[in-house]
Amino acid sequence: MIEITIPTDPVAAARPRVTKWGNYYPQKYREYLASCKGYVRRLGVEKIRGGIHADIEFIFKTPKSWSKKKQLAHHNKHYISKNKNDMDNLIKACLDFLQSYCYDDDSQIVSVNASKRWSSETGKTRVVLNEVREHE
């Protein structure tokens, strides 16, 4: 089992931008991946070799523009946003920065349980990876 808490606001995976000179990802996404990969690399975790079940919790800091009352009212409640941070893109970004450090290939992921929540404190991503036995 591997437990990791990334101490930064989650960023959803972005679509690559296509130009006549080539493809690239937006800078915010590239910086987020580099930061998270560096953090996971420094932890020095042992790779999981078999199938993996991932529990992922994305925790977003409430906006500073909200009143203290509104921030406290949303603390630890489900994060619902109509215009950004789709769950599938958050999961993709998370699995992208874990690959090569916690497991070899994303085909090892057999199941994912994920949630998005607000926090009046700080943003972070909590990940628990459990190896799945063949007969489970």
XYZ file of C-alpha atoms in Angstrom:
136
model
C 0.000 0.000 0.000
C 1.188 3.495 -0.874
C -0.262 6.617 0.799
C 0.668 10.030 -0.583
C -0.596 13.545 0.140
C 0.409 16.155 -2.437
C 0.321 19.548 -0.659
C -0.886 21.718 -3.552
C -4.203 22.574 -5.200
C -5.257 19.878 -7.678
C -5.042 20.747 -11.378
C -7.067 18.903 -14.014
C -5.300 17.414 -17.034
C -5.400 19.825 -19.948
C -5.835 19.029 -23.601
C -2.688 19.438 -25.652
C -2.616 22.591 -27.780
C -1.957 21.923 -31.467
C -0.081 24.403 -33.623
C 1.573 24.201 -37.007
C 4.902 23.881 -35.136
C 3.839 20.966 -32.931
C 1.867 20.061 -29.817
C 2.260 21.317 -26.260
C 0.437 21.324 -22.921
C -0.452 24.586 -21.123
C 2.232 25.876 -18.755
C 0.071 25.584 -15.603
C -0.452 21.849 -16.242
C 3.237 21.230 -17.097
C 4.354 22.991 -13.902
C 1.826 21.047 -11.802
C 3.025 17.701 -13.212
C 6.686 18.604 -12.680
C 6.030 19.703 -9.094
C 4.046 16.562 -8.218
C 6.512 14.213 -9.921
C 9.374 15.800 -7.986
C 7.466 15.419 -4.721
C 6.644 11.738 -5.362
C 10.218 11.001 -6.537
C 11.631 12.438 -3.282
C 9.376 10.110 -1.267
C 11.174 7.108 -2.779
C 8.215 4.724 -2.631
C 8.492 1.116 -3.752
C 6.607 0.403 -6.984
C 3.537 -1.800 -7.022
C 3.969 -4.585 -9.589
C 0.435 -6.043 -9.773
C -3.055 -4.618 -10.297
C -3.931 -1.452 -8.398
C -7.023 0.007 -6.753
C -6.697 3.784 -6.302
C -8.558 5.897 -3.730
C -8.112 9.571 -4.598
C -9.449 12.612 -2.771
C -9.076 16.031 -4.400
C -9.323 18.826 -1.837
C -9.783 22.387 -3.100
C -9.193 25.490 -1.020
C -12.254 27.709 -0.823
C -11.770 31.022 -2.692
C -10.450 33.954 -0.659
C -13.230 36.075 -2.139
C -15.787 34.042 -0.161
C -16.807 35.289 3.267
C -15.475 33.368 6.295
C -19.028 32.187 6.945
C -19.366 30.777 3.418
C -15.895 29.186 3.603
C -16.768 27.412 6.860
C -20.169 26.352 5.494
C -18.465 24.633 2.528
C -15.590 23.096 4.547
C -15.406 19.337 3.845
C -18.480 19.436 1.568
C -18.493 17.984 -1.958
C -16.904 20.251 -4.553
C -19.344 21.015 -7.341
C -18.291 23.309 -10.170
C -20.128 23.732 -13.449
C -17.249 25.009 -15.511
C -13.947 23.348 -14.560
C -12.145 20.481 -12.836
C -13.933 17.521 -14.391
C -13.366 14.400 -12.315
C -11.956 12.390 -15.236
C -9.343 15.072 -15.981
C -8.357 15.325 -12.304
C -7.906 11.537 -12.150
C -5.869 11.548 -15.371
C -3.517 14.244 -14.042
C -3.064 12.358 -10.761
C -2.358 9.029 -12.448
C 0.052 10.760 -14.866
C 2.313 12.078 -12.098
C 2.212 8.791 -10.154
C 3.237 6.665 -13.142
C 6.919 5.645 -13.225
C 7.286 6.311 -9.470
C 4.507 4.195 -7.922
C 3.834 1.775 -10.791
C 5.150 1.086 -14.283
C 2.075 1.462 -16.494
C -1.411 2.892 -16.078
C -2.834 -0.370 -17.420
C -2.149 -1.688 -13.875
C -5.012 0.489 -12.547
C -8.049 -1.790 -12.270
C -10.360 0.434 -10.194
C -10.587 4.014 -8.945
C -12.647 5.604 -6.191
C -12.423 9.412 -6.303
C -14.052 12.426 -4.675
C -13.762 16.249 -4.722
C -14.164 18.311 -1.551
C -13.787 21.882 -0.344
C -11.452 22.884 2.476
C -11.184 26.193 4.296
C -7.533 25.346 5.001
C -5.350 24.252 2.047
C -5.732 22.424 -1.239
C -4.188 18.986 -1.620
C -4.548 15.572 -3.236
C -4.643 12.430 -1.105
C -3.884 9.141 -2.843
C -3.969 5.588 -1.503
C -2.830 2.832 -3.859
C -3.546 -0.768 -2.892
C -2.279 -3.813 -4.747
C -5.108 -6.037 -5.962
C -4.653 -9.772 -5.839
C -5.657 -11.765 -8.925
C -8.589 -13.532 -7.258
C -10.248 -10.524 -5.605
